[in-house]
PDB file of N, CA and C in Angstrom:
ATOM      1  N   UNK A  21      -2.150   4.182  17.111  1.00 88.00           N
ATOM      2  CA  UNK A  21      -1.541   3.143  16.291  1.00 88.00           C
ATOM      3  C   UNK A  21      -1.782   3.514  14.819  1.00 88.00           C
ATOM      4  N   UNK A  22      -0.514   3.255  14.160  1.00 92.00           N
ATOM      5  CA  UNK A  22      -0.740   3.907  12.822  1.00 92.00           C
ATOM      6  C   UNK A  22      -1.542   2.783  11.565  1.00 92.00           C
ATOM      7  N   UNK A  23      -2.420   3.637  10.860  1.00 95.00           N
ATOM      8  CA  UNK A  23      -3.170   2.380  10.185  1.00 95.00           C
ATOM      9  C   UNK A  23      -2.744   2.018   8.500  1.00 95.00           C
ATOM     10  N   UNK A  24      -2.602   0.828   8.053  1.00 97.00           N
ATOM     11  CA  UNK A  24      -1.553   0.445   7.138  1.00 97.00           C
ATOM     12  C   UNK A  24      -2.647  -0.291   5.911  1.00 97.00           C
ATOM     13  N   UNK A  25      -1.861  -0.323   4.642  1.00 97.00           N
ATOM     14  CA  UNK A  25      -2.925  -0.845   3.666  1.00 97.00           C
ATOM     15  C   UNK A  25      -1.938  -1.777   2.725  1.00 97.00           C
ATOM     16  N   UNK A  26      -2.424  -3.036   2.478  1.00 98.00           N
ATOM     17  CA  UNK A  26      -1.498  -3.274   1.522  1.00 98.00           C
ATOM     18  C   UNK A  26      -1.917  -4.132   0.286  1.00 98.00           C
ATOM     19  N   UNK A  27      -1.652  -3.659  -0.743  1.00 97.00           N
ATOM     20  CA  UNK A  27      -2.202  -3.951  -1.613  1.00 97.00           C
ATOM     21  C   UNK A  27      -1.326  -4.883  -2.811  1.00 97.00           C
ATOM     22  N   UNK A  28      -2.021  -5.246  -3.822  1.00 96.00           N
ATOM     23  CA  UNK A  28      -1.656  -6.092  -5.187  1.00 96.00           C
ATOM     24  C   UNK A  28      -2.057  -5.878  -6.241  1.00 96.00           C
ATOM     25  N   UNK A  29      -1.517  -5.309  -6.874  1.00 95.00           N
ATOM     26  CA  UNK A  29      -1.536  -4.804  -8.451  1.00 95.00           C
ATOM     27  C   UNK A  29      -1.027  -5.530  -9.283  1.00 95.00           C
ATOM     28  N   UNK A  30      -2.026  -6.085 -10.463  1.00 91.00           N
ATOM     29  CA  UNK A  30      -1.633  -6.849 -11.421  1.00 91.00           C
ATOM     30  C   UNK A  30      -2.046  -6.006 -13.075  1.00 91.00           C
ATOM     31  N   UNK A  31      -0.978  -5.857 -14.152  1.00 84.00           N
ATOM     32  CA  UNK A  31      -1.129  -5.435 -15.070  1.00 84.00           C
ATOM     33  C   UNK A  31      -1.695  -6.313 -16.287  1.00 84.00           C
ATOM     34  N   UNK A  32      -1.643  -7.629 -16.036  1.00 79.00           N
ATOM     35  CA  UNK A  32      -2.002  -8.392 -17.316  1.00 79.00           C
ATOM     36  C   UNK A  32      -3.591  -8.134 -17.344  1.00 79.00           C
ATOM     37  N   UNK A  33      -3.887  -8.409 -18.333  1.00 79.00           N
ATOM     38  CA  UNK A  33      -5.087  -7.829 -18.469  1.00 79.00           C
ATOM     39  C   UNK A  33      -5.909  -9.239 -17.729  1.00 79.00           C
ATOM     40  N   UNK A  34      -7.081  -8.545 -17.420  1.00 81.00           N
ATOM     41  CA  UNK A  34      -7.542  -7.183 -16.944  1.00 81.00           C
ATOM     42  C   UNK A  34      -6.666  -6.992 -16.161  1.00 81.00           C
ATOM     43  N   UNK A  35      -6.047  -5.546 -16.260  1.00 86.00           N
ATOM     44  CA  UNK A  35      -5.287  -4.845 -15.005  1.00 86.00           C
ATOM     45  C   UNK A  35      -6.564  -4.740 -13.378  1.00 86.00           C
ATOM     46  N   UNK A  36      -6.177  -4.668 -12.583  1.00 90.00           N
ATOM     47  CA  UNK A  36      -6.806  -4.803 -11.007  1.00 90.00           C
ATOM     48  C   UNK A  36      -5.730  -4.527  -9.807  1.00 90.00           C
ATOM     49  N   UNK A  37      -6.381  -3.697  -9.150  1.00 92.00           N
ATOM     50  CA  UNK A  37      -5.709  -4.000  -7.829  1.00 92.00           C
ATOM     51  C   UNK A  37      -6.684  -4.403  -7.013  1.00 92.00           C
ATOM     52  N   UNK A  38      -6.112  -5.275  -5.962  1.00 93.00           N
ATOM     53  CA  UNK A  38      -6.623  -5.719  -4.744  1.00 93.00           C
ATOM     54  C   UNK A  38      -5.925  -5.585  -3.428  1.00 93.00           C
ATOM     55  N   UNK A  39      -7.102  -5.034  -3.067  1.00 95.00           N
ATOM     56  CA  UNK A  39      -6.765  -4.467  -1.271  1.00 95.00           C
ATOM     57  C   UNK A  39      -6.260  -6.052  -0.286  1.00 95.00           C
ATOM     58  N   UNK A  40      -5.291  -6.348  -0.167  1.00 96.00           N
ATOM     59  CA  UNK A  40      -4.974  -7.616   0.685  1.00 96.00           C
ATOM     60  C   UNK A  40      -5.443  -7.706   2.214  1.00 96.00           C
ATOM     61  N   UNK A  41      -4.987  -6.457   2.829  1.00 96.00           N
ATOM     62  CA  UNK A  41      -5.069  -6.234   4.216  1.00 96.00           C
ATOM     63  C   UNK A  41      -5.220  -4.708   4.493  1.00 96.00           C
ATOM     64  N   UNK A  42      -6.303  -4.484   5.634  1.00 96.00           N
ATOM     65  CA  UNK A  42      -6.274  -3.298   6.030  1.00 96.00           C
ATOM     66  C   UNK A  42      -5.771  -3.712   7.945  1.00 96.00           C
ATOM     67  N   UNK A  43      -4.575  -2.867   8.226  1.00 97.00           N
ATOM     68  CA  UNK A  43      -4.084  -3.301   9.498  1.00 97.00           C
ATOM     69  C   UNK A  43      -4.027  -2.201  10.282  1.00 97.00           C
ATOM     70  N   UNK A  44      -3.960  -1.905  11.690  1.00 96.00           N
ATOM     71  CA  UNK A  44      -3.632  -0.747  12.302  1.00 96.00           C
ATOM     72  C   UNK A  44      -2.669  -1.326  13.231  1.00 96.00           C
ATOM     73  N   UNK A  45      -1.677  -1.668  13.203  1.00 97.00           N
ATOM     74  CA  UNK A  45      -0.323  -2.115  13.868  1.00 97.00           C
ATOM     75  C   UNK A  45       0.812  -1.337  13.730  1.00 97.00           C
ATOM     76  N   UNK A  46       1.956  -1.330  14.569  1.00 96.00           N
ATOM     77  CA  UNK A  46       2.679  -0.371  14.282  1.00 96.00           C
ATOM     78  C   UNK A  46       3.807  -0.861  13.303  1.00 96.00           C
ATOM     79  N   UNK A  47       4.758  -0.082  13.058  1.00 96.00           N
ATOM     80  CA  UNK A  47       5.607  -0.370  11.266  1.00 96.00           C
ATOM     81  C   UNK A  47       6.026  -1.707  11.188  1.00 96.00           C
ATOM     82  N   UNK A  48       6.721  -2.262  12.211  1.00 96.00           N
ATOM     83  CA  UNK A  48       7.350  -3.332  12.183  1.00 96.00           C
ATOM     84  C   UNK A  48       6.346  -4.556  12.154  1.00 96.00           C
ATOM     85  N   UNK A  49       5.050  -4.374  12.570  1.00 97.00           N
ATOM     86  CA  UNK A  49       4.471  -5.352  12.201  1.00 97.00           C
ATOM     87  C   UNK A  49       3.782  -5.444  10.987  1.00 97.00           C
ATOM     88  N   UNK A  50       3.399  -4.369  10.241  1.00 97.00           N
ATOM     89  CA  UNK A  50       3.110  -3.719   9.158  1.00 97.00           C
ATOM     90  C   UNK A  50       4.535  -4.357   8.381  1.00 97.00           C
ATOM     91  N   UNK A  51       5.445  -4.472   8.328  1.00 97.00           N
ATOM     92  CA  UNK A  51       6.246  -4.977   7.518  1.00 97.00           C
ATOM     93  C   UNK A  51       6.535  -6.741   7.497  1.00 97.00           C
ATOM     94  N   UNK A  52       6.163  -7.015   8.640  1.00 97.00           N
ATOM     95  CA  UNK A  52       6.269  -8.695   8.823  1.00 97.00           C
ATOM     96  C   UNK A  52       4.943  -9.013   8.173  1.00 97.00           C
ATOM     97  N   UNK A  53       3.658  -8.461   7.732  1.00 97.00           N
ATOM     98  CA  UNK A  53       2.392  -8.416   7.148  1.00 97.00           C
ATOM     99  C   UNK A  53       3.166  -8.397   5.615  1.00 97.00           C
ATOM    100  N   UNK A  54       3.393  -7.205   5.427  1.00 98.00           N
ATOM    101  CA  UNK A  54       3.796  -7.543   4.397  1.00 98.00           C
ATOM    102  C   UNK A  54       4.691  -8.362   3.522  1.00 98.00           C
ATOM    103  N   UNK A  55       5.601  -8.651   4.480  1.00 97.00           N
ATOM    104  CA  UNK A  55       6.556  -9.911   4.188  1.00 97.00           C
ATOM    105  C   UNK A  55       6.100 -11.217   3.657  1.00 97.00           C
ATOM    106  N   UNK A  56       5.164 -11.243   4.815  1.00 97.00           N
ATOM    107  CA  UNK A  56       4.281 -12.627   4.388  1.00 97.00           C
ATOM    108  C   UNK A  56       3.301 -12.892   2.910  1.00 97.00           C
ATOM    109  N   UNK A  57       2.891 -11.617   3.048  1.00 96.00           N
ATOM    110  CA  UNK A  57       1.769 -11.396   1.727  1.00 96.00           C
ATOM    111  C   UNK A  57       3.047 -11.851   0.341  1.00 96.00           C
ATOM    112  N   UNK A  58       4.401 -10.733   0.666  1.00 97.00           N
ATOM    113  CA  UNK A  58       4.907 -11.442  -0.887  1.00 97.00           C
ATOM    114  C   UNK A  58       5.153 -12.704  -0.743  1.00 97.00           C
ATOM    115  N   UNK A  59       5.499 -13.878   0.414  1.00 96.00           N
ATOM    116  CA  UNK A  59       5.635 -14.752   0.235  1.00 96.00           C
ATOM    117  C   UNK A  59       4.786 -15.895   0.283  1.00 96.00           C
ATOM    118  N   UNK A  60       3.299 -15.480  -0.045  1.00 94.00           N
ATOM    119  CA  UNK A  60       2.486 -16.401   0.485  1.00 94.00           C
ATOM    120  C   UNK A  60       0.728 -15.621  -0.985  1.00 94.00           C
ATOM    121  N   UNK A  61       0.834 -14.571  -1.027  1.00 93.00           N
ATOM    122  CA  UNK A  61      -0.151 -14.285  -2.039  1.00 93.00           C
ATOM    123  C   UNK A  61      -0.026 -14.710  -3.773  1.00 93.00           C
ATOM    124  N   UNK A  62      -1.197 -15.221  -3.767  1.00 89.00           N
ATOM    125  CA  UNK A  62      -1.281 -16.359  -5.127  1.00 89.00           C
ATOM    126  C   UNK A  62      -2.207 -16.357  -5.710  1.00 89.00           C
ATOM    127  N   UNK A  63      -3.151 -15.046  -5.986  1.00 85.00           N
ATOM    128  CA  UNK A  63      -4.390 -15.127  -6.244  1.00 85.00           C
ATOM    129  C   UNK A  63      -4.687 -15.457  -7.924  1.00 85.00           C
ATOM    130  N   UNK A  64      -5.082 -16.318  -8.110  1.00 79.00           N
ATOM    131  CA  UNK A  64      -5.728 -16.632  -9.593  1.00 79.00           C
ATOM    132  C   UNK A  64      -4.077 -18.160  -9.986  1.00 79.00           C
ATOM    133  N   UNK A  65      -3.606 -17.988  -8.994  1.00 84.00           N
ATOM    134  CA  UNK A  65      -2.814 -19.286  -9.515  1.00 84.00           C
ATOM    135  C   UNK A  65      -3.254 -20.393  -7.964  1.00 84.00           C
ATOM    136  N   UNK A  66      -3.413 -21.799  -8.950  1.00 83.00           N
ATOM    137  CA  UNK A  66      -4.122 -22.593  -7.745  1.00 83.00           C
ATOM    138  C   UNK A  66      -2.447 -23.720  -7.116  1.00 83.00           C
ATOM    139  N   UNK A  67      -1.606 -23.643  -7.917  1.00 90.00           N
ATOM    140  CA  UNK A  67      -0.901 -24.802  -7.385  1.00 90.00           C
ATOM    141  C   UNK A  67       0.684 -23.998  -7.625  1.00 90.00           C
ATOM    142  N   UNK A  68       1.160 -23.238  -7.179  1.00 92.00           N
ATOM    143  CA  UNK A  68       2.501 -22.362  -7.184  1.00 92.00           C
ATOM    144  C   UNK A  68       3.787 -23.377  -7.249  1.00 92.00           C
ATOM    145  N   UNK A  69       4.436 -23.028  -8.589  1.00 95.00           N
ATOM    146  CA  UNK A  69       5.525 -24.227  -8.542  1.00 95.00           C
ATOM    147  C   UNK A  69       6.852 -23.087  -8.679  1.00 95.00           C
ATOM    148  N   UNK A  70       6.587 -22.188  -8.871  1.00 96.00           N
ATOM    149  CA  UNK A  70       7.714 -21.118  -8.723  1.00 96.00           C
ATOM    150  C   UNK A  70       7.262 -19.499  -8.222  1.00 96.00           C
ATOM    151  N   UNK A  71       8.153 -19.155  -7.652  1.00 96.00           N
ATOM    152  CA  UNK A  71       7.980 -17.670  -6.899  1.00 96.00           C
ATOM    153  C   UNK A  71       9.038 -17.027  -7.132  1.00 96.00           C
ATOM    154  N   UNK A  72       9.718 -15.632  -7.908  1.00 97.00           N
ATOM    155  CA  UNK A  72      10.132 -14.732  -7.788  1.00 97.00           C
ATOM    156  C   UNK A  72       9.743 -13.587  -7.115  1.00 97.00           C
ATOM    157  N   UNK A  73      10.799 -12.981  -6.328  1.00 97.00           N
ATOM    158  CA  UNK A  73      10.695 -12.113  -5.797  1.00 97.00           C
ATOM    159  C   UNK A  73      11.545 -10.533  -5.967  1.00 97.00           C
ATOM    160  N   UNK A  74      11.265  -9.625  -6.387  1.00 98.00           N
ATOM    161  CA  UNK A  74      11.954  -8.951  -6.645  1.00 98.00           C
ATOM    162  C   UNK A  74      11.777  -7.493  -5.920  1.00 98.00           C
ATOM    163  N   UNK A  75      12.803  -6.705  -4.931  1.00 98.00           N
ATOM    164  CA  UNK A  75      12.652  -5.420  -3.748  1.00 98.00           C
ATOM    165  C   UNK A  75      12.670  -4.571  -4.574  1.00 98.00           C
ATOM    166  N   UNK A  76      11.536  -3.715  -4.586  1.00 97.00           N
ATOM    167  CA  UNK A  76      11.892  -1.979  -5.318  1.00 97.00           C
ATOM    168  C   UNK A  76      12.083  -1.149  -4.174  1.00 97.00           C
ATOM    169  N   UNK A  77      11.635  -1.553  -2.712  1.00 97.00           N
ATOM    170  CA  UNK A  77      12.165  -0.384  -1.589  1.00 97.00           C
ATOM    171  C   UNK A  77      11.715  -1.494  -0.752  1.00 97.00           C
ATOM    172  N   UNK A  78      11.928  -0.627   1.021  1.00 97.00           N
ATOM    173  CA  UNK A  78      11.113  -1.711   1.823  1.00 97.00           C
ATOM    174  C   UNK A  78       9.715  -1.734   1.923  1.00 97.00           C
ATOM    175  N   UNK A  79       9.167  -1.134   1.228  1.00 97.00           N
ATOM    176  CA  UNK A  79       7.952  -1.152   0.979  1.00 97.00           C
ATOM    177  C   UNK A  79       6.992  -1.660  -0.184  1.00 97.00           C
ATOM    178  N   UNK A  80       7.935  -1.779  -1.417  1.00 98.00           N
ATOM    179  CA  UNK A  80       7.429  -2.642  -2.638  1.00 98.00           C
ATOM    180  C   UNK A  80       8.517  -3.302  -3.080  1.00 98.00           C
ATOM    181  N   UNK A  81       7.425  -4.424  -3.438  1.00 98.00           N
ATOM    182  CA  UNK A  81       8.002  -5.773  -4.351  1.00 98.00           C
ATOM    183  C   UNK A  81       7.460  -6.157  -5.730  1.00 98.00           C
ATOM    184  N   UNK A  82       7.811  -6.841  -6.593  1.00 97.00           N
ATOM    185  CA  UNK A  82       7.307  -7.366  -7.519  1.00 97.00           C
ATOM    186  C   UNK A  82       7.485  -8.629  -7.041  1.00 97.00           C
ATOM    187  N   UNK A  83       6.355  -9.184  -7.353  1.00 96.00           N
ATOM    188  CA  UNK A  83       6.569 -10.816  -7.072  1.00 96.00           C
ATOM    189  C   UNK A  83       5.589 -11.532  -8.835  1.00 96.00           C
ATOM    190  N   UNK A  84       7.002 -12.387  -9.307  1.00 95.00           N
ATOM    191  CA  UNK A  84       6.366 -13.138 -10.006  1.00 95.00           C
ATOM    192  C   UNK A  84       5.666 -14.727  -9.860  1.00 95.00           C
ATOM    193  N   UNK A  85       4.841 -15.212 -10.025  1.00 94.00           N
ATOM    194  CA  UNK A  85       4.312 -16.351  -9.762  1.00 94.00           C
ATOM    195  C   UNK A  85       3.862 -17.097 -10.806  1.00 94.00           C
ATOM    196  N   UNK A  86       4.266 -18.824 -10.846  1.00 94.00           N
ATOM    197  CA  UNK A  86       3.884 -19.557 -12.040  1.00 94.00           C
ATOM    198  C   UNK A  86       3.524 -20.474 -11.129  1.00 94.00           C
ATOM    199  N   UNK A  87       2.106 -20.974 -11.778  1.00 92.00           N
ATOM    200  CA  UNK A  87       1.299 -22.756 -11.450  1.00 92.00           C
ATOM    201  C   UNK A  87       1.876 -23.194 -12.613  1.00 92.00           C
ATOM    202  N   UNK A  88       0.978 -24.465 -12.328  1.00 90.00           N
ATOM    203  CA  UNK A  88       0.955 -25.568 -13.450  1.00 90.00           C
ATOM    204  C   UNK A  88       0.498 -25.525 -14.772  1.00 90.00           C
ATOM    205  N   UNK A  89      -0.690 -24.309 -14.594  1.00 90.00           N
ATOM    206  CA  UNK A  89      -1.182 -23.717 -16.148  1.00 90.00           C
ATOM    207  C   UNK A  89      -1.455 -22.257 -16.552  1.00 90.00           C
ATOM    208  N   UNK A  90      -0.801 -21.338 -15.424  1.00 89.00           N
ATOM    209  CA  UNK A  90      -0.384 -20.156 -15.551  1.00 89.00           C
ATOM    210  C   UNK A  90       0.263 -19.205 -15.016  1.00 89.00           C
ATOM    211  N   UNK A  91       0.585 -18.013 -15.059  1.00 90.00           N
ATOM    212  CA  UNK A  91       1.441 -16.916 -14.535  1.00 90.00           C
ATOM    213  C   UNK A  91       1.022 -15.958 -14.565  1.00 90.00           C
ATOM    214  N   UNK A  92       1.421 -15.135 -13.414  1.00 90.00           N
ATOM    215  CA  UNK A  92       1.117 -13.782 -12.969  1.00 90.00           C
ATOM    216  C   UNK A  92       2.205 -13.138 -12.416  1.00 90.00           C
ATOM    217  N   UNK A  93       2.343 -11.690 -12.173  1.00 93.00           N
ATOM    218  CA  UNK A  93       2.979 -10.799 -12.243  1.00 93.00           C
ATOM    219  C   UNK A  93       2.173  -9.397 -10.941  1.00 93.00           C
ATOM    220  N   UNK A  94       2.787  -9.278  -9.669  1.00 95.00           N
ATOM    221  CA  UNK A  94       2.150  -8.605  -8.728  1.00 95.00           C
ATOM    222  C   UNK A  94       2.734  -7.523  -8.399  1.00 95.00           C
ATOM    223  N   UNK A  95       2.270  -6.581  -8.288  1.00 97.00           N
ATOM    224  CA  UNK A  95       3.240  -5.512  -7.194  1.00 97.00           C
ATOM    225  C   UNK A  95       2.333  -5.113  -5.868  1.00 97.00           C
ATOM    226  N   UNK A  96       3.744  -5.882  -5.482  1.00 97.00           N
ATOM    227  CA  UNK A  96       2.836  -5.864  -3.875  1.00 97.00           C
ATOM    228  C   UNK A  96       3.175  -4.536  -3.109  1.00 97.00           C
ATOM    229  N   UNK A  97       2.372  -3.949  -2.673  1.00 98.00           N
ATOM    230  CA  UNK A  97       2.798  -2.975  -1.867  1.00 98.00           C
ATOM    231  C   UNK A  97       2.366  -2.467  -0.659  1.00 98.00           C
ATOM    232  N   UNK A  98       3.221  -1.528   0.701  1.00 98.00           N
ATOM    233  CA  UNK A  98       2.322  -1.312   1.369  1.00 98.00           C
ATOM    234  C   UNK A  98       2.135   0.232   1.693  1.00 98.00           C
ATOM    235  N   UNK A  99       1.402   0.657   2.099  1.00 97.00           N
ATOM    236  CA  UNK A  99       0.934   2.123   2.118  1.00 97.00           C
ATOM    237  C   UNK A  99       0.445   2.223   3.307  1.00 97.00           C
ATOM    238  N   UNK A 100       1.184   4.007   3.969  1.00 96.00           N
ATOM    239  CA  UNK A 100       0.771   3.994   5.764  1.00 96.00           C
ATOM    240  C   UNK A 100      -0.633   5.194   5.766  1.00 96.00           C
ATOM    241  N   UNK A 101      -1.610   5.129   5.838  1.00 94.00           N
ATOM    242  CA  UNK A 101      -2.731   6.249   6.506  1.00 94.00           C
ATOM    243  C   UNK A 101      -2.132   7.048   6.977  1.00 94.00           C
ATOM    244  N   UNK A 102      -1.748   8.610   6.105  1.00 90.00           N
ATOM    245  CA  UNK A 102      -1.303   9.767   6.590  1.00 90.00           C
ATOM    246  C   UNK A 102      -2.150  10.777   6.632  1.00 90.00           C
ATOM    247  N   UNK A 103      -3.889  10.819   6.787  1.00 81.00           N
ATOM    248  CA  UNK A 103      -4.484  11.480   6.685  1.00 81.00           C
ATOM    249  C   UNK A 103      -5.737  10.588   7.316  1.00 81.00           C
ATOM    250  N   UNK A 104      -6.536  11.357   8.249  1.00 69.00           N
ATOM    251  CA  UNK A 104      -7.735  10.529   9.032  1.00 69.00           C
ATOM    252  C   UNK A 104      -8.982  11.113   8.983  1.00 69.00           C
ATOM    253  N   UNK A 105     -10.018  10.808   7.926  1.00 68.00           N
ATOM    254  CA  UNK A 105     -11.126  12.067   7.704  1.00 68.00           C
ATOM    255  C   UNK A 105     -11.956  12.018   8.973  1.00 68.00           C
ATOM    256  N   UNK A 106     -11.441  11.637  10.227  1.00 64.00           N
ATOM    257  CA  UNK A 106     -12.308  12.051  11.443  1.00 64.00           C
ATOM    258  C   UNK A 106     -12.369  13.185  11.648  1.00 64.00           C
TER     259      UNK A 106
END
């Protein structure tokens, strides 16, 4: 089973990425994972009153997000384990 990573990159300062999920499922569920993450990850905003979503492939998104007293800016992405240091 192939093992999958998907992550969130934010540029406003401080720039950060964060590891969301580490999965070993095969693609198609690896993509319903990730589906969910752009439509559901909100980290540092507590009350989401708007969500943009924007496809750069099937594998990355930008997702923008606004609360009630701020905004953020994500690139969500997911990445497949093509190398296994066993």
């Amino acid at each position: 089973m192939p093992k999958w990573i998907i992550t969130a990159h934010t540029f406003d300062p401080p720039s950060a990425m964060h590891t969301v999920s580490n999965i070993e499922v095969s693609e198609a569920e690896a993509l319903k994972e990730l589906h969910l993450t752009v439509n559901t990850y909100s980290l540092g905003i507590k009350k989401v009153t708007h969500r943009e979503i924007f496809r750069y492939s099937e594998r990355q998104y930008l997702v923008r997000i606004r609360g009630n007293w701020n905004a953020a800016e994500y690139i969500i992405q997911l990445g497949e384990l093509i190398t296994d240091p066993k």
